[in-house]
mmCIF file of C-alpha atoms and ligand atoms in Angstrom:
data_model
loop_
_atom_site.group_PDB
_atom_site.id
_atom_site.type_symbol
_atom_site.label_atom_id
_atom_site.label_comp_id
_atom_site.label_asym_id
_atom_site.label_seq_id
_atom_site.Cartn_x
_atom_site.Cartn_y
_atom_site.Cartn_z
ATOM 1 C CA MET A 1 109.710 109.692 88.956
ATOM 2 C CA ALA A 2 111.504 106.615 87.688
ATOM 3 C CA LYS A 3 113.017 106.919 84.247
ATOM 4 C CA ARG A 4 111.951 104.407 81.642
ATOM 5 C CA LEU A 5 114.847 102.516 80.191
ATOM 6 C CA ASP A 6 115.402 100.700 76.959
ATOM 7 C CA LEU A 7 115.907 97.082 77.846
ATOM 8 C CA ASN A 8 117.848 96.297 74.685
ATOM 9 C CA GLN A 9 120.472 98.850 75.616
ATOM 10 C CA LEU A 10 120.787 97.582 79.127
ATOM 11 C CA LEU A 11 120.706 93.837 79.179
ATOM 12 C CA PRO A 12 123.835 92.080 78.046
ATOM 13 C CA ALA A 13 123.214 89.750 75.136
ATOM 14 C CA GLU A 14 123.873 86.687 77.280
ATOM 15 C CA SER A 15 121.122 87.581 79.734
ATOM 16 C CA PRO A 16 118.800 84.597 80.138
ATOM 17 C CA TYR A 17 115.900 87.033 80.143
ATOM 18 C CA LEU A 18 116.529 88.840 76.911
ATOM 19 C CA ALA A 19 115.488 85.985 74.711
ATOM 20 C CA ALA A 20 112.517 84.985 76.786
ATOM 21 C CA MET A 21 111.078 88.416 77.238
ATOM 22 C CA SER A 22 107.973 89.520 75.414
ATOM 23 C CA ALA A 23 107.950 92.702 73.368
ATOM 24 C CA ALA A 24 105.387 94.201 75.726
ATOM 25 C CA ALA A 25 107.807 94.021 78.613
ATOM 26 C CA LYS A 26 110.566 95.973 76.927
ATOM 27 C CA ASP A 27 109.698 99.369 78.357
ATOM 28 C CA LYS A 28 109.014 98.114 81.841
ATOM 29 C CA LEU A 29 112.343 98.016 83.547
ATOM 30 C CA SER A 30 111.173 100.440 86.132
ATOM 31 C CA ALA A 31 108.155 100.663 88.354
ATOM 32 C CA ALA A 32 106.929 103.158 90.901
ATOM 33 C CA TRP A 33 104.179 102.752 93.480
ATOM 34 C CA ARG A 34 102.632 104.723 96.295
ATOM 35 C CA SER A 35 101.558 102.472 99.129
ATOM 36 C CA PRO A 36 99.876 103.443 102.385
ATOM 37 C CA SER A 37 100.532 102.558 105.979
ATOM 38 C CA ASN A 38 97.786 100.890 108.009
ATOM 39 C CA ILE A 39 96.645 100.964 111.606
ATOM 40 C CA ALA A 40 95.832 97.634 113.217
ATOM 41 C CA ILE A 41 92.620 97.355 115.210
ATOM 42 C CA VAL A 42 93.358 93.730 116.157
ATOM 43 C CA LYS A 43 97.136 93.681 116.509
ATOM 44 C CA TYR A 44 99.634 91.246 115.017
ATOM 45 C CA TRP A 45 101.974 90.562 117.924
ATOM 46 C CA GLY A 46 104.252 87.538 117.909
ATOM 47 C CA LYS A 47 105.498 85.565 114.917
ATOM 48 C CA HIS A 48 107.141 82.285 113.976
ATOM 49 C CA GLY A 49 108.678 80.570 110.942
ATOM 50 C CA GLU A 50 108.852 82.620 107.751
ATOM 51 C CA GLN A 51 107.066 85.737 108.946
ATOM 52 C CA MET A 52 103.974 83.821 110.034
ATOM 53 C CA ALA A 53 101.858 85.659 112.592
ATOM 54 C CA ASP A 54 100.935 83.932 115.838
ATOM 55 C CA ASN A 55 97.454 85.463 115.623
ATOM 56 C CA PRO A 56 95.165 86.926 112.950
ATOM 57 C CA SER A 57 95.037 90.719 112.688
ATOM 58 C CA LEU A 58 92.797 93.330 111.096
ATOM 59 C CA SER A 59 93.669 96.860 110.044
ATOM 60 C CA ILE A 60 92.313 100.015 108.505
ATOM 61 C CA THR A 61 94.332 101.134 105.506
ATOM 62 C CA LEU A 62 95.412 104.762 105.799
ATOM 63 C CA SER A 63 95.332 107.432 103.155
ATOM 64 C CA GLU A 64 97.825 110.238 103.820
ATOM 65 C CA ALA A 65 100.595 108.261 105.520
ATOM 66 C CA TYR A 66 102.191 106.591 102.528
ATOM 67 C CA THR A 67 105.560 105.745 100.982
ATOM 68 C CA GLU A 68 106.397 106.349 97.358
ATOM 69 C CA THR A 69 109.055 104.076 95.922
ATOM 70 C CA SER A 70 110.545 103.727 92.487
ATOM 71 C CA VAL A 71 112.718 100.832 91.407
ATOM 72 C CA THR A 72 114.882 100.809 88.313
ATOM 73 C CA CYS A 73 116.632 97.662 87.253
ATOM 74 C CA ARG A 74 119.796 97.478 85.159
ATOM 75 C CA PRO A 75 122.065 94.539 84.465
ATOM 76 C CA GLN A 76 125.336 93.883 86.264
ATOM 77 C CA SER A 77 128.415 93.547 84.116
ATOM 78 C CA THR A 78 128.956 90.082 85.606
ATOM 79 C CA PRO A 79 125.620 88.576 86.651
ATOM 80 C CA GLY A 80 125.577 87.542 90.333
ATOM 81 C CA ASP A 81 123.867 88.489 93.584
ATOM 82 C CA PRO A 82 121.531 91.448 93.190
ATOM 83 C CA GLU A 83 123.057 94.802 94.092
ATOM 84 C CA VAL A 84 121.024 97.517 95.768
ATOM 85 C CA GLN A 85 121.502 101.271 95.657
ATOM 86 C CA PHE A 86 119.026 102.867 98.027
ATOM 87 C CA LEU A 87 118.164 106.527 98.507
ATOM 88 C CA PHE A 88 115.622 107.836 100.967
ATOM 89 C CA ASP A 89 114.481 111.383 100.209
ATOM 90 C CA GLY A 90 117.482 111.579 97.906
ATOM 91 C CA GLN A 91 119.964 110.635 100.637
ATOM 92 C CA PRO A 92 121.697 107.353 101.541
ATOM 93 C CA GLN A 93 120.053 105.628 104.503
ATOM 94 C CA PRO A 94 122.395 102.808 105.577
ATOM 95 C CA HIS A 95 120.094 101.337 108.235
ATOM 96 C CA PHE A 96 117.116 100.789 105.961
ATOM 97 C CA GLU A 97 119.378 99.889 103.041
ATOM 98 C CA LYS A 98 120.696 96.957 105.060
ATOM 99 C CA ARG A 99 117.158 95.724 105.673
ATOM 100 C CA ILE A 100 116.325 96.088 101.971
ATOM 101 C CA ILE A 101 119.453 94.181 100.922
ATOM 102 C CA GLY A 102 118.440 91.320 103.221
ATOM 103 C CA TYR A 103 114.909 91.412 101.820
ATOM 104 C CA VAL A 104 116.009 91.461 98.183
ATOM 105 C CA SER A 105 118.381 88.528 98.632
ATOM 106 C CA ARG A 106 115.599 86.623 100.385
ATOM 107 C CA LEU A 107 113.370 87.203 97.332
ATOM 108 C CA ARG A 108 115.957 85.969 94.846
ATOM 109 C CA SER A 109 114.436 82.524 94.560
ATOM 110 C CA GLU A 110 110.947 84.013 94.109
ATOM 111 C CA LEU A 111 111.823 86.747 91.613
ATOM 112 C CA PRO A 112 114.376 85.393 89.144
ATOM 113 C CA PHE A 113 114.922 88.791 87.472
ATOM 114 C CA LEU A 114 116.813 89.885 90.594
ATOM 115 C CA THR A 115 119.801 87.693 89.764
ATOM 116 C CA GLY A 116 122.311 89.712 87.799
ATOM 117 C CA CYS A 117 120.499 92.941 88.496
ATOM 118 C CA VAL A 118 121.444 96.308 89.967
ATOM 119 C CA LEU A 119 118.403 97.838 91.638
ATOM 120 C CA GLU A 120 118.224 101.572 92.075
ATOM 121 C CA ILE A 121 115.623 102.165 94.718
ATOM 122 C CA ALA A 122 114.415 105.663 95.575
ATOM 123 C CA SER A 123 111.921 106.085 98.341
ATOM 124 C CA GLY A 124 110.247 108.818 100.338
ATOM 125 C CA ASN A 125 107.455 109.105 102.887
ATOM 126 C CA ALA A 126 104.534 111.511 102.798
ATOM 127 C CA PHE A 127 104.714 111.826 106.567
ATOM 128 C CA PRO A 128 107.590 113.657 108.253
ATOM 129 C CA HIS A 129 110.720 111.593 108.692
ATOM 130 C CA SER A 130 110.882 112.470 112.386
ATOM 131 C CA ALA A 131 107.258 111.708 113.200
ATOM 132 C CA GLY A 132 108.092 108.542 115.091
ATOM 133 C CA ILE A 133 105.694 106.688 112.789
ATOM 134 C CA ALA A 134 106.654 103.142 111.863
ATOM 135 C CA SER A 135 106.902 103.095 108.109
ATOM 136 C CA SER A 136 107.772 99.476 107.405
ATOM 137 C CA ALA A 137 104.203 98.655 106.281
ATOM 138 C CA SER A 138 104.112 101.362 103.618
ATOM 139 C CA ALA A 139 107.786 101.013 102.686
ATOM 140 C CA MET A 140 107.826 97.235 102.288
ATOM 141 C CA SER A 141 104.489 97.074 100.461
ATOM 142 C CA ALA A 142 105.602 99.807 98.019
ATOM 143 C CA LEU A 143 108.858 97.954 97.371
ATOM 144 C CA ALA A 144 107.134 94.583 96.914
ATOM 145 C CA LEU A 145 104.709 96.174 94.422
ATOM 146 C CA CYS A 146 107.599 97.554 92.355
ATOM 147 C CA LEU A 147 109.558 94.305 92.411
ATOM 148 C CA LEU A 148 106.649 92.107 91.344
ATOM 149 C CA GLU A 149 105.639 94.622 88.683
ATOM 150 C CA ILE A 150 109.114 94.312 87.159
ATOM 151 C CA GLN A 151 109.050 90.510 87.407
ATOM 152 C CA TYR A 152 105.668 90.484 85.644
ATOM 153 C CA ALA A 153 107.132 92.660 82.892
ATOM 154 C CA PHE A 154 110.044 90.285 82.435
ATOM 155 C CA ASP A 155 107.635 87.402 82.227
ATOM 156 C CA GLY A 156 105.335 89.229 79.813
ATOM 157 C CA ARG A 157 102.434 88.995 82.259
ATOM 158 C CA THR A 158 99.858 91.688 82.791
ATOM 159 C CA ARG A 159 98.683 92.681 86.243
ATOM 160 C CA ASP A 160 95.673 90.682 87.361
ATOM 161 C CA ALA A 161 93.810 90.000 90.620
ATOM 162 C CA HIS A 162 96.479 87.482 91.491
ATOM 163 C CA PHE A 163 99.108 90.242 91.366
ATOM 164 C CA PHE A 164 97.977 91.880 94.616
ATOM 165 C CA ARG A 165 97.677 88.543 96.403
ATOM 166 C CA GLU A 166 101.220 87.710 95.407
ATOM 167 C CA VAL A 167 102.461 91.160 96.437
ATOM 168 C CA SER A 168 100.775 90.717 99.813
ATOM 169 C CA ARG A 169 102.733 87.512 100.358
ATOM 170 C CA LEU A 170 106.029 89.088 99.281
ATOM 171 C CA ALA A 171 105.382 92.194 101.394
ATOM 172 C CA ARG A 172 104.746 89.981 104.416
ATOM 173 C CA LEU A 173 108.246 88.561 104.031
ATOM 174 C CA GLY A 174 109.590 92.119 104.374
ATOM 175 C CA SER A 175 107.374 93.182 107.273
ATOM 176 C CA GLY A 176 104.297 91.396 108.589
ATOM 177 C CA SER A 177 102.040 94.436 108.761
ATOM 178 C CA ALA A 178 103.005 95.371 105.167
ATOM 179 C CA CYS A 179 100.875 92.526 103.776
ATOM 180 C CA ARG A 180 97.779 94.421 104.999
ATOM 181 C CA SER A 181 98.525 97.612 103.016
ATOM 182 C CA LEU A 182 97.475 96.239 99.626
ATOM 183 C CA TYR A 183 93.752 96.885 99.844
ATOM 184 C CA GLY A 184 91.465 99.418 101.427
ATOM 185 C CA PRO A 185 89.672 100.231 103.564
ATOM 186 C CA VAL A 186 89.947 97.143 105.793
ATOM 187 C CA CYS A 187 92.244 94.118 105.576
ATOM 188 C CA LEU A 188 92.465 90.856 107.444
ATOM 189 C CA TRP A 189 95.641 88.786 107.711
ATOM 190 C CA GLY A 190 95.329 85.304 109.133
ATOM 191 C CA GLU A 191 92.918 82.434 108.872
ATOM 192 C CA VAL A 192 89.526 83.180 110.374
ATOM 193 C CA SER A 193 86.758 80.628 109.830
ATOM 194 C CA SER A 194 84.040 83.243 109.247
ATOM 195 C CA VAL A 195 85.959 84.857 106.359
ATOM 196 C CA PRO A 196 86.190 82.569 103.309
ATOM 197 C CA GLY A 197 89.541 82.880 101.574
ATOM 198 C CA SER A 198 91.306 84.333 104.607
ATOM 199 C CA SER A 199 94.848 83.094 104.881
ATOM 200 C CA ALA A 200 97.932 82.949 107.067
ATOM 201 C CA GLU A 201 100.091 83.777 104.021
ATOM 202 C CA ILE A 202 98.406 86.913 102.708
ATOM 203 C CA ALA A 203 95.985 89.618 103.731
ATOM 204 C CA VAL A 204 92.555 89.806 102.120
ATOM 205 C CA PRO A 205 90.201 92.772 101.867
ATOM 206 C CA ILE A 206 87.043 92.631 103.958
ATOM 207 C CA GLN A 207 84.408 93.339 101.341
ATOM 208 C CA ASP A 208 81.153 93.939 103.154
ATOM 209 C CA ILE A 209 82.290 96.558 105.625
ATOM 210 C CA HIS A 210 79.809 99.237 106.807
ATOM 211 C CA PRO A 211 80.403 102.596 105.056
ATOM 212 C CA VAL A 212 81.115 104.310 108.386
ATOM 213 C CA PHE A 213 84.465 102.496 108.473
ATOM 214 C CA ALA A 214 85.363 103.392 104.887
ATOM 215 C CA THR A 215 85.495 107.049 105.947
ATOM 216 C CA MET A 216 86.888 106.495 109.449
ATOM 217 C CA GLN A 217 89.127 109.362 110.560
ATOM 218 C CA ASP A 218 92.464 108.745 112.254
ATOM 219 C CA CYS A 219 94.290 111.661 113.822
ATOM 220 C CA ILE A 220 97.758 110.533 114.872
ATOM 221 C CA LEU A 221 99.045 112.420 117.906
ATOM 222 C CA ILE A 222 102.841 112.539 117.813
ATOM 223 C CA ILE A 223 103.553 112.230 121.520
ATOM 224 C CA ASP A 224 107.216 111.416 120.965
ATOM 225 C CA ASP A 225 109.096 111.484 117.689
ATOM 226 C CA GLY A 226 112.271 109.764 118.876
ATOM 227 C CA GLN A 227 113.625 106.355 117.954
ATOM 228 C CA LYS A 228 111.847 103.520 119.834
ATOM 229 C CA GLU A 229 113.982 101.767 122.466
ATOM 230 C CA VAL A 230 112.690 98.343 121.381
ATOM 231 C CA SER A 231 111.769 97.606 117.748
ATOM 232 C CA SER A 232 108.590 95.755 116.772
ATOM 233 C CA SER A 233 110.720 92.874 115.519
ATOM 234 C CA ALA A 234 112.330 92.526 118.963
ATOM 235 C CA GLY A 235 108.863 92.751 120.550
ATOM 236 C CA HIS A 236 107.574 89.919 118.339
ATOM 237 C CA THR A 237 110.527 87.800 119.400
ATOM 238 C CA LEU A 238 109.791 88.372 123.090
ATOM 239 C CA MET A 239 106.321 86.885 122.542
ATOM 240 C CA ARG A 240 107.850 83.441 121.880
ATOM 241 C CA GLU A 241 108.394 82.772 125.558
ATOM 242 C CA HIS A 242 105.756 85.132 126.894
ATOM 243 C CA LEU A 243 103.795 83.910 129.880
ATOM 244 C CA PHE A 244 100.538 85.201 128.332
ATOM 245 C CA ARG A 245 101.199 83.987 124.770
ATOM 246 C CA ASP A 246 98.396 81.438 124.541
ATOM 247 C CA ALA A 247 95.888 83.727 126.221
ATOM 248 C CA ARG A 248 96.833 86.526 123.817
ATOM 249 C CA ILE A 249 96.307 84.340 120.747
ATOM 250 C CA ALA A 250 92.904 83.236 122.058
ATOM 251 C CA GLN A 251 91.973 86.851 122.808
ATOM 252 C CA ALA A 252 92.821 88.016 119.254
ATOM 253 C CA HIS A 253 90.539 85.298 117.800
ATOM 254 C CA ARG A 254 87.751 86.251 120.201
ATOM 255 C CA HIS A 255 88.133 89.926 119.350
ATOM 256 C CA LEU A 256 87.860 89.199 115.633
ATOM 257 C CA ASP A 257 84.742 87.080 116.164
ATOM 258 C CA VAL A 258 83.103 90.135 117.727
ATOM 259 C CA LEU A 259 84.743 92.849 115.606
ATOM 260 C CA LEU A 260 83.909 91.475 112.157
ATOM 261 C CA PRO A 261 80.114 91.484 112.658
ATOM 262 C CA ALA A 262 80.371 94.907 114.339
ATOM 263 C CA MET A 263 82.220 96.294 111.321
ATOM 264 C CA ARG A 264 79.589 94.888 108.994
ATOM 265 C CA THR A 265 76.695 96.457 110.890
ATOM 266 C CA GLY A 266 78.393 99.754 111.734
ATOM 267 C CA ASP A 267 78.494 99.119 115.492
ATOM 268 C CA LEU A 268 80.967 101.832 116.499
ATOM 269 C CA GLU A 269 80.778 101.146 120.206
ATOM 270 C CA THR A 270 81.913 97.541 119.858
ATOM 271 C CA PHE A 271 84.567 98.593 117.351
ATOM 272 C CA GLY A 272 85.908 101.203 119.786
ATOM 273 C CA ALA A 273 85.885 98.857 122.772
ATOM 274 C CA ILE A 274 87.952 96.319 120.854
ATOM 275 C CA ALA A 275 90.335 98.924 119.400
ATOM 276 C CA GLU A 276 91.103 100.201 122.895
ATOM 277 C CA ALA A 277 91.352 96.752 124.499
ATOM 278 C CA GLU A 278 93.803 95.680 121.781
ATOM 279 C CA ALA A 279 95.960 98.792 122.227
ATOM 280 C CA LEU A 280 96.180 98.323 125.965
ATOM 281 C CA THR A 281 96.791 94.586 125.632
ATOM 282 C CA LEU A 282 99.678 95.253 123.225
ATOM 283 C CA HIS A 283 101.378 97.548 125.707
ATOM 284 C CA ALA A 284 100.550 95.279 128.654
ATOM 285 C CA LEU A 285 102.313 92.466 126.772
ATOM 286 C CA MET A 286 105.371 94.669 126.395
ATOM 287 C CA MET A 287 105.320 95.580 130.071
ATOM 288 C CA THR A 288 105.018 91.924 131.086
ATOM 289 C CA SER A 289 107.586 90.476 128.695
ATOM 290 C CA ASP A 290 110.999 89.372 129.898
ATOM 291 C CA PRO A 291 112.801 91.738 129.842
ATOM 292 C CA SER A 292 109.934 94.172 130.184
ATOM 293 C CA TYR A 293 109.765 97.549 128.529
ATOM 294 C CA VAL A 294 107.447 100.535 128.352
ATOM 295 C CA LEU A 295 106.913 102.503 125.146
ATOM 296 C CA MET A 296 104.083 104.721 126.373
ATOM 297 C CA ARG A 297 104.907 108.177 127.703
ATOM 298 C CA ALA A 298 103.111 110.226 130.365
ATOM 299 C CA ASN A 299 101.296 112.116 127.591
ATOM 300 C CA THR A 300 100.171 108.855 125.985
ATOM 301 C CA LEU A 301 98.253 108.065 129.169
ATOM 302 C CA GLU A 302 97.016 111.633 129.514
ATOM 303 C CA ALA A 303 95.661 111.577 125.949
ATOM 304 C CA ILE A 304 93.865 108.292 126.693
ATOM 305 C CA ARG A 305 92.376 109.771 129.871
ATOM 306 C CA ARG A 306 91.149 112.882 128.038
ATOM 307 C CA ILE A 307 89.679 110.865 125.156
ATOM 308 C CA ARG A 308 87.714 108.661 127.544
ATOM 309 C CA ALA A 309 86.538 111.629 129.620
ATOM 310 C CA PHE A 310 85.388 113.542 126.510
ATOM 311 C CA ARG A 311 83.555 110.471 125.218
ATOM 312 C CA GLY A 312 81.803 110.043 128.572
ATOM 313 C CA GLU A 313 80.764 113.696 128.742
ATOM 314 C CA HIS A 314 79.623 114.188 125.162
ATOM 315 C CA ALA A 315 78.462 110.675 124.211
ATOM 316 C CA LEU A 316 80.457 110.896 120.988
ATOM 317 C CA PRO A 317 82.024 107.883 119.255
ATOM 318 C CA LEU A 318 85.721 108.663 119.596
ATOM 319 C CA TYR A 319 88.289 106.014 120.465
ATOM 320 C CA PHE A 320 92.014 105.491 120.633
ATOM 321 C CA THR A 321 94.452 102.877 119.506
ATOM 322 C CA LEU A 322 98.237 102.629 119.755
ATOM 323 C CA ASP A 323 100.825 100.904 117.649
ATOM 324 C CA ALA A 324 104.099 99.691 119.129
ATOM 325 C CA GLY A 325 105.089 103.169 120.263
ATOM 326 C CA PRO A 326 103.963 106.170 122.321
ATOM 327 C CA ASN A 327 101.838 107.883 119.646
ATOM 328 C CA VAL A 328 98.062 107.826 119.905
ATOM 329 C CA HIS A 329 95.693 107.221 117.000
ATOM 330 C CA VAL A 330 92.367 108.970 117.602
ATOM 331 C CA LEU A 331 89.646 107.171 115.654
ATOM 332 C CA TYR A 332 86.258 108.764 114.945
ATOM 333 C CA PRO A 333 83.632 108.677 112.220
ATOM 334 C CA LEU A 334 83.440 111.483 109.665
ATOM 335 C CA SER A 335 79.983 112.412 111.000
ATOM 336 C CA SER A 336 81.502 113.512 114.361
ATOM 337 C CA ALA A 337 84.473 115.300 112.811
ATOM 338 C CA ASP A 338 83.260 118.871 113.422
ATOM 339 C CA ARG A 339 83.088 118.467 117.191
ATOM 340 C CA VAL A 340 85.984 116.059 117.597
ATOM 341 C CA VAL A 341 88.406 118.236 115.631
ATOM 342 C CA LEU A 342 87.859 121.103 118.102
ATOM 343 C CA PHE A 343 88.491 118.770 121.040
ATOM 344 C CA ILE A 344 91.663 117.482 119.401
ATOM 345 C CA ARG A 345 92.871 121.020 118.743
ATOM 346 C CA ASP A 346 92.211 122.256 122.270
ATOM 347 C CA ALA A 347 92.800 119.225 124.488
ATOM 348 C CA LEU A 348 95.014 116.749 122.627
ATOM 349 C CA ARG A 349 97.299 118.769 120.391
ATOM 350 C CA PRO A 350 99.046 120.431 123.363
ATOM 351 C CA LEU A 351 100.158 116.927 124.426
ATOM 352 C CA CYS A 352 102.043 116.404 121.155
ATOM 353 C CA VAL A 353 105.747 117.071 120.704
ATOM 354 C CA ASP A 354 105.984 120.451 118.935
ATOM 355 C CA ARG A 355 102.178 120.152 118.512
ATOM 356 C CA LYS A 356 102.826 117.564 115.751
ATOM 357 C CA MET A 357 99.873 115.549 114.446
ATOM 358 C CA ILE A 358 99.054 113.696 111.248
ATOM 359 C CA VAL A 359 95.451 114.018 110.179
ATOM 360 C CA ASP A 360 94.628 110.852 108.306
ATOM 361 C CA ARG A 361 91.654 108.699 107.344
ATOM 362 C CA ALA A 362 90.769 105.335 105.863
ATOM 363 C CA GLY A 363 92.071 104.921 102.323
ATOM 364 C CA THR A 364 91.679 102.766 99.265
ATOM 365 C CA GLY A 365 95.110 101.158 98.940
ATOM 366 C CA PRO A 366 98.160 101.543 96.681
ATOM 367 C CA VAL A 367 98.359 103.402 93.392
ATOM 368 C CA ARG A 368 100.880 103.143 90.625
ATOM 369 C CA VAL A 369 102.617 106.444 90.096
ATOM 370 C CA ASP A 370 104.684 105.998 86.968
ATOM 371 C CA GLY A 371 102.108 106.134 84.275
HETATM 372 C C1 DP6 B 401 102.173 96.663 116.823
HETATM 373 O O1 DP6 B 401 104.905 94.480 110.948
HETATM 374 O O2 DP6 B 401 106.369 96.162 112.104
HETATM 375 O O3 DP6 B 401 102.124 97.546 114.613
HETATM 376 O O4 DP6 B 401 106.958 91.786 110.817
HETATM 377 O O5 DP6 B 401 108.812 92.375 112.348
HETATM 378 O O6 DP6 B 401 108.261 93.914 110.443
HETATM 379 P P1 DP6 B 401 107.742 92.892 111.452
HETATM 380 O O7 DP6 B 401 106.770 93.697 112.443
HETATM 381 P P2 DP6 B 401 105.716 94.815 112.131
HETATM 382 O O8 DP6 B 401 104.810 94.708 113.452
HETATM 383 C C2 DP6 B 401 103.677 95.499 113.604
HETATM 384 C C3 DP6 B 401 103.202 95.412 114.980
HETATM 385 C C4 DP6 B 401 102.053 96.332 115.340
HETATM 386 C C5 DP6 B 401 100.715 95.667 115.142
HETATM 387 C C6 DP6 B 401 100.188 95.524 113.749
HETATM 388 O O9 DP6 B 401 100.487 96.352 112.872
HETATM 389 O O10 DP6 B 401 99.410 94.583 113.549
#
């Protein structure tokens, strides 16, 4: 993992930070975090302004699908715009590097240590690179954690409850869904009157969730592992002029009004009905945008059909959701795992590309991995 560096060796004497820095911060020029992805039950779809969501969203934090990122900071010979050197699984990744450079320069005014700094960023995902799984939530939250950790060290501050709130806000600026990866097992982003402290700027953990959701299982069926034809960012943009925009925003609020009490009481049926309605709404919005597009594949629909048929036949609580892609998340409580796992193996796995699946479950949020 990230090497610890001696600040005195690295910062030029004229650095504005050297004098101001506390002794405690001197071994903290690097940080490394593991941060999970999350699966939205009520979907964030459509945004405005500085990464502000058009509607509130709620997600389950995952456990096995995570990104590990380390950031090491060293001074530039002539202090100026931050420089970024980015490696993904040890290799250059120009596409994501470009996004990170944009993100880092956007954070310059928020994180003063970035000015005059060369950032060496090394990142890797726990899930296969070619799984077709969107990784911006885990990647951007892991990066935001590292960057704020280093800023705190420069400022001589220790991590407190405020730290994660601030990271959530910074992560949101990198990718909206990333702000919901900071806490487990369930996070809400957006202002909802029934949740005190909920906010449009950051995600907050939902505290009083029924235990059945803290151990919720999520088996991700990799129906297609190719690059998506239309990115989520482009999809959000298409919502600006969408004919159903207002109705969608109202629907997300209504869904949360019903979902939050259901998740407190452990009402799986209501949870499942909303998860599925949200998934289908998301894709219906894509199909009815201008221009329209379809990200589901034939096997996405076949998996949905089989899940619903199995549920009807066996009266088991097993539901699906989709993110902005063809892959299917199969959600079920731990108590049904024995029977559901057999069904997944026999009826759903053959629908996956190269039989690829990721077996995941609700998780507890990020962990620091450098000591
Ligand atoms: C369908 O967070 O990936 O997964 O803010 O442009 O980075 P940007 O978008 P992103 O959108 C996620 C969309 C979604 C729903 C959700 O996670 O809530």
